[in-house]
Short mmCIF file of C-alpha atoms in Angstrom, two decimals:
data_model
loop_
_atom_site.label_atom_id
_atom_site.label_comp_id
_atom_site.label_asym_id
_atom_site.label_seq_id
_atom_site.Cartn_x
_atom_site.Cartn_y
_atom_site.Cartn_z
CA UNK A 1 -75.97 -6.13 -138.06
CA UNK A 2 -75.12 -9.54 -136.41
CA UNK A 3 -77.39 -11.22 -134.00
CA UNK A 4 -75.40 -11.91 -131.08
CA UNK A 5 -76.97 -14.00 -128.26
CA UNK A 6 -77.33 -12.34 -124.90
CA UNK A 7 -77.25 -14.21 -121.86
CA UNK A 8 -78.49 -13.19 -117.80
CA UNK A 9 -74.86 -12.27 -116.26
CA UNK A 10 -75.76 -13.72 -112.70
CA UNK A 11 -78.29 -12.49 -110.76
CA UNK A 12 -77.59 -8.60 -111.57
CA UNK A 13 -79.95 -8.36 -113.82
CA UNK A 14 -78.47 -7.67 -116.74
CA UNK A 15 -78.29 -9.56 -119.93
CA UNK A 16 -74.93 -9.79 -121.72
CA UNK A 17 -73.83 -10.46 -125.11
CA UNK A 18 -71.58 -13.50 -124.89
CA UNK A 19 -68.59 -11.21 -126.46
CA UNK A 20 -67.99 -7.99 -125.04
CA UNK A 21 -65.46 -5.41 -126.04
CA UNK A 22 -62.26 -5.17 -123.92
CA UNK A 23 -60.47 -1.91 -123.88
CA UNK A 24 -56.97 -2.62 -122.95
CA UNK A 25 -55.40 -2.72 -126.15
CA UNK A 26 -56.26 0.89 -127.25
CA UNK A 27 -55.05 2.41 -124.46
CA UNK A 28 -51.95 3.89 -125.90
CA UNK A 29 -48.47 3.70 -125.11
CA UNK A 30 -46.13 5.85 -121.95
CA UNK A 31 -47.09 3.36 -119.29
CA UNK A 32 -45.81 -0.24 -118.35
CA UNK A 33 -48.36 -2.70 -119.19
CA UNK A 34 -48.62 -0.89 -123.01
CA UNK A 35 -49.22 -2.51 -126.34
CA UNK A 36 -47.74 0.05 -127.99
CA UNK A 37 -48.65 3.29 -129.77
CA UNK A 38 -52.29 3.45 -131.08
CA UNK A 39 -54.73 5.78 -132.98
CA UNK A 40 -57.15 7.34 -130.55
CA UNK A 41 -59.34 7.75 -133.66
CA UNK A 42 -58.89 4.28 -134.92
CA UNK A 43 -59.64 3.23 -131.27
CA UNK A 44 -62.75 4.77 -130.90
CA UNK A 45 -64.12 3.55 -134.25
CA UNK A 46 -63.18 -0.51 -133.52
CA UNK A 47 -65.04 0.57 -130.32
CA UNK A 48 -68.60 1.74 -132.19
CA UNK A 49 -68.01 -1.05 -135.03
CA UNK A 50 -68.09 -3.73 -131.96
CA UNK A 51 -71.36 -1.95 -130.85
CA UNK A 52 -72.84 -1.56 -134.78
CA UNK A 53 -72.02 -5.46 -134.70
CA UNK A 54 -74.08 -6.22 -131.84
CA UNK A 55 -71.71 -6.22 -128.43
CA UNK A 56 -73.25 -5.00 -125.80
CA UNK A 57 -71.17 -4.25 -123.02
CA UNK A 58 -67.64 -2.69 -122.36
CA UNK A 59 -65.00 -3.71 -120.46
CA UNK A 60 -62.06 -1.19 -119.41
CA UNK A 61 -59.96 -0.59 -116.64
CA UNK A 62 -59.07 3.10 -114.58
CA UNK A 63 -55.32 1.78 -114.90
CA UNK A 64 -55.33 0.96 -118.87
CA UNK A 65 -53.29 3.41 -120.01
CA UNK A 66 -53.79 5.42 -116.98
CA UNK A 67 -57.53 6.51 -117.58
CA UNK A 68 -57.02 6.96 -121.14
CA UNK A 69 -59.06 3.53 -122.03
CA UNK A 70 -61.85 5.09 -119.81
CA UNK A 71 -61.54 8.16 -121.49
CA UNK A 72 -61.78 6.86 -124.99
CA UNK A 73 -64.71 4.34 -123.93
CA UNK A 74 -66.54 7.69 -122.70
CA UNK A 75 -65.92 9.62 -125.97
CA UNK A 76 -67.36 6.68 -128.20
CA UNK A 77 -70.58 6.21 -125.95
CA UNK A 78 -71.16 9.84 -125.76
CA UNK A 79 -73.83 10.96 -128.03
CA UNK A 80 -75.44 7.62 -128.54
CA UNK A 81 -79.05 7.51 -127.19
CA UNK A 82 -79.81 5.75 -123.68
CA UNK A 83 -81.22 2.71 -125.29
CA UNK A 84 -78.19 2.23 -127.45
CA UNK A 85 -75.65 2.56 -124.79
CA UNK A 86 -73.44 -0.53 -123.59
CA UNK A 87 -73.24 -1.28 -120.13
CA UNK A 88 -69.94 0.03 -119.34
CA UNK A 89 -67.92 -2.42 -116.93
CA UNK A 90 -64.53 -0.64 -114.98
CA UNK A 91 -61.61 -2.37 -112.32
CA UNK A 92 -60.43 -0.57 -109.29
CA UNK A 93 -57.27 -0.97 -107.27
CA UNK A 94 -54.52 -0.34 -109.47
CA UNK A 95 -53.04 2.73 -108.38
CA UNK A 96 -50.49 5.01 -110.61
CA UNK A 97 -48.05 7.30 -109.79
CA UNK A 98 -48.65 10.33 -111.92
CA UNK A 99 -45.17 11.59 -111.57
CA UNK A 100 -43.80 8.22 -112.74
CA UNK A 101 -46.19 6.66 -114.86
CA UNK A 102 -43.73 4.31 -116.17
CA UNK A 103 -43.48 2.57 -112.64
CA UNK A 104 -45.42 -0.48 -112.46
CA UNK A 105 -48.82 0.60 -110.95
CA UNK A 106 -50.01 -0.72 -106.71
CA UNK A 107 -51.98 -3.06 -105.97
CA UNK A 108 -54.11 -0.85 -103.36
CA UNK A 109 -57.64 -1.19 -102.17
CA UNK A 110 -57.82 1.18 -99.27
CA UNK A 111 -61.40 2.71 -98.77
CA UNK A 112 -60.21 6.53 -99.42
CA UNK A 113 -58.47 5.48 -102.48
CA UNK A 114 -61.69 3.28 -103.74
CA UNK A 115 -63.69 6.36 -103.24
CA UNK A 116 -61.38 8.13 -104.77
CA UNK A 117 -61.03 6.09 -108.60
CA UNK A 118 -65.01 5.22 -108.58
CA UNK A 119 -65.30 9.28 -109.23
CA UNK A 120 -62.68 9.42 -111.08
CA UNK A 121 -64.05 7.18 -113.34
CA UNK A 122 -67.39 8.09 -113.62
CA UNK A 123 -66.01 11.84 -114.97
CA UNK A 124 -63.57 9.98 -117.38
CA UNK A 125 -66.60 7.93 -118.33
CA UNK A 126 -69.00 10.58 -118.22
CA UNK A 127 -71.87 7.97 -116.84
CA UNK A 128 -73.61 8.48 -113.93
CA UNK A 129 -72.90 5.18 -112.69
CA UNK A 130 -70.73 2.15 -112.98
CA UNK A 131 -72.37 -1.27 -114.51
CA UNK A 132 -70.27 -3.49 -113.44
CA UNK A 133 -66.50 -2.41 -110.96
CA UNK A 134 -64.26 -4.44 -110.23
CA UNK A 135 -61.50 -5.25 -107.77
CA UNK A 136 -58.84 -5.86 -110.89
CA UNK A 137 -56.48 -7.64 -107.83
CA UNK A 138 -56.52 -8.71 -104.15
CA UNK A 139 -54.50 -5.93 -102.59
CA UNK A 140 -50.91 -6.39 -101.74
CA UNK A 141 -49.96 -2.96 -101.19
CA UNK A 142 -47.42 -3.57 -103.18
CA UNK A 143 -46.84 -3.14 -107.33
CA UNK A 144 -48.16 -5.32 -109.70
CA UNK A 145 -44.95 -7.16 -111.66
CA UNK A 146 -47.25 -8.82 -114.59
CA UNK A 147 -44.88 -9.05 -117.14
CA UNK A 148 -42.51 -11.27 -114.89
CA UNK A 149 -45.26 -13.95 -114.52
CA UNK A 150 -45.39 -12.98 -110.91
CA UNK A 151 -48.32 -10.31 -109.08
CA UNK A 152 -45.84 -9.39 -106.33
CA UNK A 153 -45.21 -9.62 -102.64
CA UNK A 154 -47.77 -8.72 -100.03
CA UNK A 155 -47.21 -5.46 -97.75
CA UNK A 156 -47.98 -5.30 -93.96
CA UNK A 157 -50.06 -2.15 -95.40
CA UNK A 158 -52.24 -4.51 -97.60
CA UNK A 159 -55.65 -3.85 -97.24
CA UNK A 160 -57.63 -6.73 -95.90
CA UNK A 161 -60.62 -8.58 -98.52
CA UNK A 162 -63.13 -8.06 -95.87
CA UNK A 163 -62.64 -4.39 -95.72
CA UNK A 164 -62.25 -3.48 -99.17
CA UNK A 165 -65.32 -5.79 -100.45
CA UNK A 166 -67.23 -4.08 -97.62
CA UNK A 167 -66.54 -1.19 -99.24
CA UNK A 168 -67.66 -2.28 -102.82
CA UNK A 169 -71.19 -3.33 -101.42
CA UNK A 170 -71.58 0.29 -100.05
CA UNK A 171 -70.95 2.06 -103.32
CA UNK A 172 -73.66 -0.54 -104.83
CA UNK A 173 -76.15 0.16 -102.13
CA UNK A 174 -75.07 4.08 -102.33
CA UNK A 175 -76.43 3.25 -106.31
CA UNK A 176 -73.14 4.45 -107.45
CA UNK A 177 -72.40 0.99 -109.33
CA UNK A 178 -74.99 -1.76 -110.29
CA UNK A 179 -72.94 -5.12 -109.90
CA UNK A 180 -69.53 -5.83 -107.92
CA UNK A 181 -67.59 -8.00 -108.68
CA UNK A 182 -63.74 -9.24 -108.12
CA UNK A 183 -61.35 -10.18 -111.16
CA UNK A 184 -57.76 -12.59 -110.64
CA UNK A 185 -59.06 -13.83 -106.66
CA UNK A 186 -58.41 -16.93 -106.31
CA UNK A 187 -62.06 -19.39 -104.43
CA UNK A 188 -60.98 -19.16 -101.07
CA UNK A 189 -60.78 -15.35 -101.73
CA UNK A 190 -63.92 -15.59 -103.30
CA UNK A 191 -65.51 -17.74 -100.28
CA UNK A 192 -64.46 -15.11 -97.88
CA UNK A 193 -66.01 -12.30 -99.99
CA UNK A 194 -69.70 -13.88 -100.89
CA UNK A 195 -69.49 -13.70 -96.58
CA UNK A 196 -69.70 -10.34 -96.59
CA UNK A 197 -71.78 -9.37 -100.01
CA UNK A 198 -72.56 -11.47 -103.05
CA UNK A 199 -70.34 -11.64 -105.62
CA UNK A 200 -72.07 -11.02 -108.42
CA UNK A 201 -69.14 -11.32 -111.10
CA UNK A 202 -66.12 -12.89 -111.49
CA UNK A 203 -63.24 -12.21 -114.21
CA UNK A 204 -60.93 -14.39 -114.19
CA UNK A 205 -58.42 -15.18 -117.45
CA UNK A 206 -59.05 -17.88 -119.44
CA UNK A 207 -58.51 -19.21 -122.14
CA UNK A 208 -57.02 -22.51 -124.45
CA UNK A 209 -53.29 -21.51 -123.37
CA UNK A 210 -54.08 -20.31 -120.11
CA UNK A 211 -56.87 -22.71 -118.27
CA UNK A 212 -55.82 -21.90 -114.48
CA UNK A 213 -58.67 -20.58 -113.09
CA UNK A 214 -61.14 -23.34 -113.97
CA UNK A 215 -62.02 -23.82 -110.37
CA UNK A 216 -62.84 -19.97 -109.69
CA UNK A 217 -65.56 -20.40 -112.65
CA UNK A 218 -66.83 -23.71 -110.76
CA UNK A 219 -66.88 -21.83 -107.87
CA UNK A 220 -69.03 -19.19 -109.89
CA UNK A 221 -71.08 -21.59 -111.36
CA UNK A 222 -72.17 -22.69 -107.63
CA UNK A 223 -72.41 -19.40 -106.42
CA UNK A 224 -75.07 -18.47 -109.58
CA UNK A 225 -72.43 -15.83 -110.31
CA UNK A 226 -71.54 -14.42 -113.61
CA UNK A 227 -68.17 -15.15 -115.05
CA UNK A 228 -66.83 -13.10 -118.04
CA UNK A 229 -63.07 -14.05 -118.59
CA UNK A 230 -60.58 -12.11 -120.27
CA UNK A 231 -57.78 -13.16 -123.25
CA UNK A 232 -59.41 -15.46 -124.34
CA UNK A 233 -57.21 -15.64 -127.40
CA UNK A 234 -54.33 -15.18 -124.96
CA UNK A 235 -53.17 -11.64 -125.88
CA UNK A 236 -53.54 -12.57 -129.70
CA UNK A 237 -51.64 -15.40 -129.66
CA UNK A 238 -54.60 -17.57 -130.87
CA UNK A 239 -55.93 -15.48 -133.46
CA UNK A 240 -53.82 -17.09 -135.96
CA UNK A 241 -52.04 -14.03 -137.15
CA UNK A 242 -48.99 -14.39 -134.92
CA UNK A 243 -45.49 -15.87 -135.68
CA UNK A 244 -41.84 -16.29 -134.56
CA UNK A 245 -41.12 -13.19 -136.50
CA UNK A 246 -43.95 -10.94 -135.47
CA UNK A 247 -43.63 -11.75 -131.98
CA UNK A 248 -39.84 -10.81 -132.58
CA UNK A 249 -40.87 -7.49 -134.29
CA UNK A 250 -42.92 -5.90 -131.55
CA UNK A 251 -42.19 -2.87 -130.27
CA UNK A 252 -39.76 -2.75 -126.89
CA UNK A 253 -43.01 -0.93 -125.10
CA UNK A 254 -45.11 -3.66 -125.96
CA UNK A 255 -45.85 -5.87 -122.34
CA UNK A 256 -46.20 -9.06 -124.20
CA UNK A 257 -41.99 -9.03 -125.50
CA UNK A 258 -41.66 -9.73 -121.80
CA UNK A 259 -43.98 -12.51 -120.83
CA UNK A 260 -43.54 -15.96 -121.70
CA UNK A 261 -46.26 -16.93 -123.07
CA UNK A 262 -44.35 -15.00 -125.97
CA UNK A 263 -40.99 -16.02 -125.02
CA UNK A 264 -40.19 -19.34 -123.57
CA UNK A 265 -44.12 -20.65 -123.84
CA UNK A 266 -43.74 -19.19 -127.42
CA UNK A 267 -43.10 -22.19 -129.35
CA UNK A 268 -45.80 -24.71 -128.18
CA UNK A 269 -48.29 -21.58 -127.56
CA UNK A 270 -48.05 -21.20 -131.68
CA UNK A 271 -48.39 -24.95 -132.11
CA UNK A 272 -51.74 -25.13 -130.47
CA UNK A 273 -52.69 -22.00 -132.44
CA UNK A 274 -51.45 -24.16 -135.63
CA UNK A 275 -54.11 -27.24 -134.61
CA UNK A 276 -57.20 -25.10 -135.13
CA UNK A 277 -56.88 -24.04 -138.53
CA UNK A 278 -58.55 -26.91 -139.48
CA UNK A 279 -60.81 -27.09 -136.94
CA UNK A 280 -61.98 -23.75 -138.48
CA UNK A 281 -61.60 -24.01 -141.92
CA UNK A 282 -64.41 -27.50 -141.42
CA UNK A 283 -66.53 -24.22 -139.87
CA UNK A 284 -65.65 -21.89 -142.37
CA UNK A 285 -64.42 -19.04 -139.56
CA UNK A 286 -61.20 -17.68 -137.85
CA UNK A 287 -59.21 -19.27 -135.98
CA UNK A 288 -59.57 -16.52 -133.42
CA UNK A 289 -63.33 -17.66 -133.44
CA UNK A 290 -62.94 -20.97 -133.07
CA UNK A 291 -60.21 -20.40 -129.74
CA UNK A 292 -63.40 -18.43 -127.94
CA UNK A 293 -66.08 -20.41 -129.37
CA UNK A 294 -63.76 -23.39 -126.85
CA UNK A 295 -64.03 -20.72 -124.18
CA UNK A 296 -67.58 -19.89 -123.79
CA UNK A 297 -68.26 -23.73 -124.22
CA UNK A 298 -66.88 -23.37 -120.75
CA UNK A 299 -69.85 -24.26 -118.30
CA UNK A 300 -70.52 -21.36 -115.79
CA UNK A 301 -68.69 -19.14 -118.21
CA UNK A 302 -71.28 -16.56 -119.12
CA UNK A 303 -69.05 -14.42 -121.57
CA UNK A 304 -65.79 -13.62 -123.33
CA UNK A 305 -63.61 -9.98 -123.16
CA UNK A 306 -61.94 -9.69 -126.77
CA UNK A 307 -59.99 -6.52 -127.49
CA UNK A 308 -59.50 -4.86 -130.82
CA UNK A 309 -57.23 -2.20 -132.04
CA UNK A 310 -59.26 -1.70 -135.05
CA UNK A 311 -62.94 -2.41 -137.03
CA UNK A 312 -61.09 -4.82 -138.78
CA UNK A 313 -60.01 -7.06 -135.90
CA UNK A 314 -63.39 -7.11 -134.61
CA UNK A 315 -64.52 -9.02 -138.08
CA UNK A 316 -62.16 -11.62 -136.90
CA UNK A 317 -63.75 -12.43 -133.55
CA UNK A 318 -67.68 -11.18 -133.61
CA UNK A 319 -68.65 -14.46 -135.47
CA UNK A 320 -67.73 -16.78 -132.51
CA UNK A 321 -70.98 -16.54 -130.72
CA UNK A 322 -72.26 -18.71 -133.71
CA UNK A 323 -69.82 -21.58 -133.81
CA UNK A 324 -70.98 -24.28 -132.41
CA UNK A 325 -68.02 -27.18 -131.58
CA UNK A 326 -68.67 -30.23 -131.77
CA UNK A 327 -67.71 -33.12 -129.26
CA UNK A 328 -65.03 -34.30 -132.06
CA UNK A 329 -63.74 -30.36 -132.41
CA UNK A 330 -63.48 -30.20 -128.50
CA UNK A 331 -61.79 -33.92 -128.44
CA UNK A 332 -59.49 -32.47 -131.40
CA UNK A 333 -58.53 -29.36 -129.44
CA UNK A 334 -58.12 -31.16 -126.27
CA UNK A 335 -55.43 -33.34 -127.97
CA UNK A 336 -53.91 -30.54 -129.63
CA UNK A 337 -53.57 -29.30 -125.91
CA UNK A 338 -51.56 -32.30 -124.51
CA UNK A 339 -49.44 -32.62 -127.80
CA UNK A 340 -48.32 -28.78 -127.89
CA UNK A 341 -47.93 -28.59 -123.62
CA UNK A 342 -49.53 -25.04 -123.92
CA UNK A 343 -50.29 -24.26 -120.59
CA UNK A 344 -51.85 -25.82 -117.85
CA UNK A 345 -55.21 -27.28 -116.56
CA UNK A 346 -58.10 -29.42 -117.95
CA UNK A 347 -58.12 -29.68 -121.86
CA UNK A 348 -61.65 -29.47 -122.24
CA UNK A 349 -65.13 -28.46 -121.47
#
């Protein structure tokens, strides 16, 4: 059983483990943003093993595999007593067509439709309310093109922020969620929303690669709101495991063969992977623990969504809670940043 520290997320009231488990990576293949085939069975085992280690919430999404990643999140909480249970944390605002699930899902917020998924996923859940929900993106109207690099253009039809937050405070106040909070919105987005109803979590991606949103967890950190980012190892790209010829034997489903953080960002994203094995080899852990250990020694950043396909993946990454970096490891990484050019942003806590 490891002892993983758990921190207040904001002011909901609820006390996270710094690593949570993030469900998008077991939620099968037949729809655009896959990984790939998985084992339901294998799945739902990496999901208990994260919670027999310690994690203590869940992070999923009603579009991950179209409500399969809920569904499998419900199946391996059901059973367990109430005081073992995770808090379960779900997005809204992704919409699928059912007739063409291969279509890139909409990025709509309309009140009906909110009202709509928040049952939706409670049954696939089988809770009787939501943790955590999320607005997964502002709302465009329009579908979300991820695997470009780009989120899309913005219909006429696009529901305003002020409208659909409204709506997230009522289903709070209504008790059918205990937190809101708004994931990839950008601080003037978020400024406009804490008008209306605090925003009590943000979930924004970060991570040594990716280090855009570093003012939206300022922001946070200002607002006393809780920030748990996601990819933090940058879709597994920092785990250590990945090369040129893994990336190139992926499966043509897989989202990532698109993006280019695996395709023209490929080369200098591995580099910077390459620069802390000896960081964690001096620390005797993975190299996928030492990447998040750099992320939650982000200030304001409360804690880190890691996904797993299997138990054996979550061995890799539960033990970053306890590595502590030291000003030379985050100097070390920080110049590993600037020599590889991964990414963008500042290079260190």
């Amino acid at each position: 059983m490891t002892t993983l520290t758990a921190v207040p997320l904001g002011t909901t009231g609820m006390d996270i483990t710094r690593l949570g488990f993030g469900s998008w990576a077991v939620s099968g293949s037949g729809w655009t943003f896959s990984w790939g085939a998985t084992d339901d069975t294998e799945s739902v085992a990496a999901i208990r093993h994260a919670l027999d280690a310690g994690v203590n919430w869940i992070d999923t999404a009603a579009v991950y595999g179209l409500g399969h990643s809920e569904e499998l999140v419900g199946k391996a909480i059901s059973g367990l007593p109430q005081a073992d249970r995770p808090y379960i944390f779900t997005k809204v605002g992704l919409v699928w067509d059912p007739e063409n699930p291969s279509a890139a899902p909409r990025r709509i917020m309309k009140p009906a439709s909110v009202r709509r998924e928040v049952e939706d996923s409670l049954r696939r859940l089988g809770v009787d309310h939501i943790d955590l929900y999320q607005v997964h993106y502002p709302d465009t109207g329009e579908s979300l093109e991820y695997a470009g690099g780009g989120f899309g253009a913005v219909s006429p039809n696009a529901t305003p922020l002020e409208e659909y937050w409204q709506v997230m405070a009522d289903l709070k106040a209504e008790g059918k969620v205990r937190a809101i909070g708004l994931s990839n919105h950008t601080p003037d987005l978020l400024e406009a929303a804490e008008r209306i109803a605090h925003v009590d979590v943000i979930q924004p991606p970060f991570s040594a690669i990716n280090r855009s949103s570093a003012a939206e967890i300022a922001w946070a950190h200002a607002h006393e709101t809780g920030v748990i980012v996601y990819s933090p190892l940058q879709s597994g790209l920092l785990t250590g495991a990945f090369s040129a010829e893994r990336v190139a034997g992926l499966p043509a489903e897989d989202w990532r063969t698109a993006h280019h953080d695996f395709t023209t960002g490929l080369t200098a994203n591995l580099q910077l992977a390459d620069a802390l094995r000896p960081i964690a080899a001096r620390h005797g852990v993975t190299v996928a623990e030492v990447a998040i250990a750099w992320v939650l020694a982000w200030p304001g950043i409360t804690g880190a969504i890691v996904g797993a396909r299997k138990s054996d993946q979550v061995d890799g990454w539960i033990g970053a809670d306890s590595v502590a970096l030291t000003p030379s490891d985050l100097a070390e990484i920080a110049a590993a940043i600037t020599a590889s050019g991964a990414g963008a942003g500042p290079t260190r806590p």
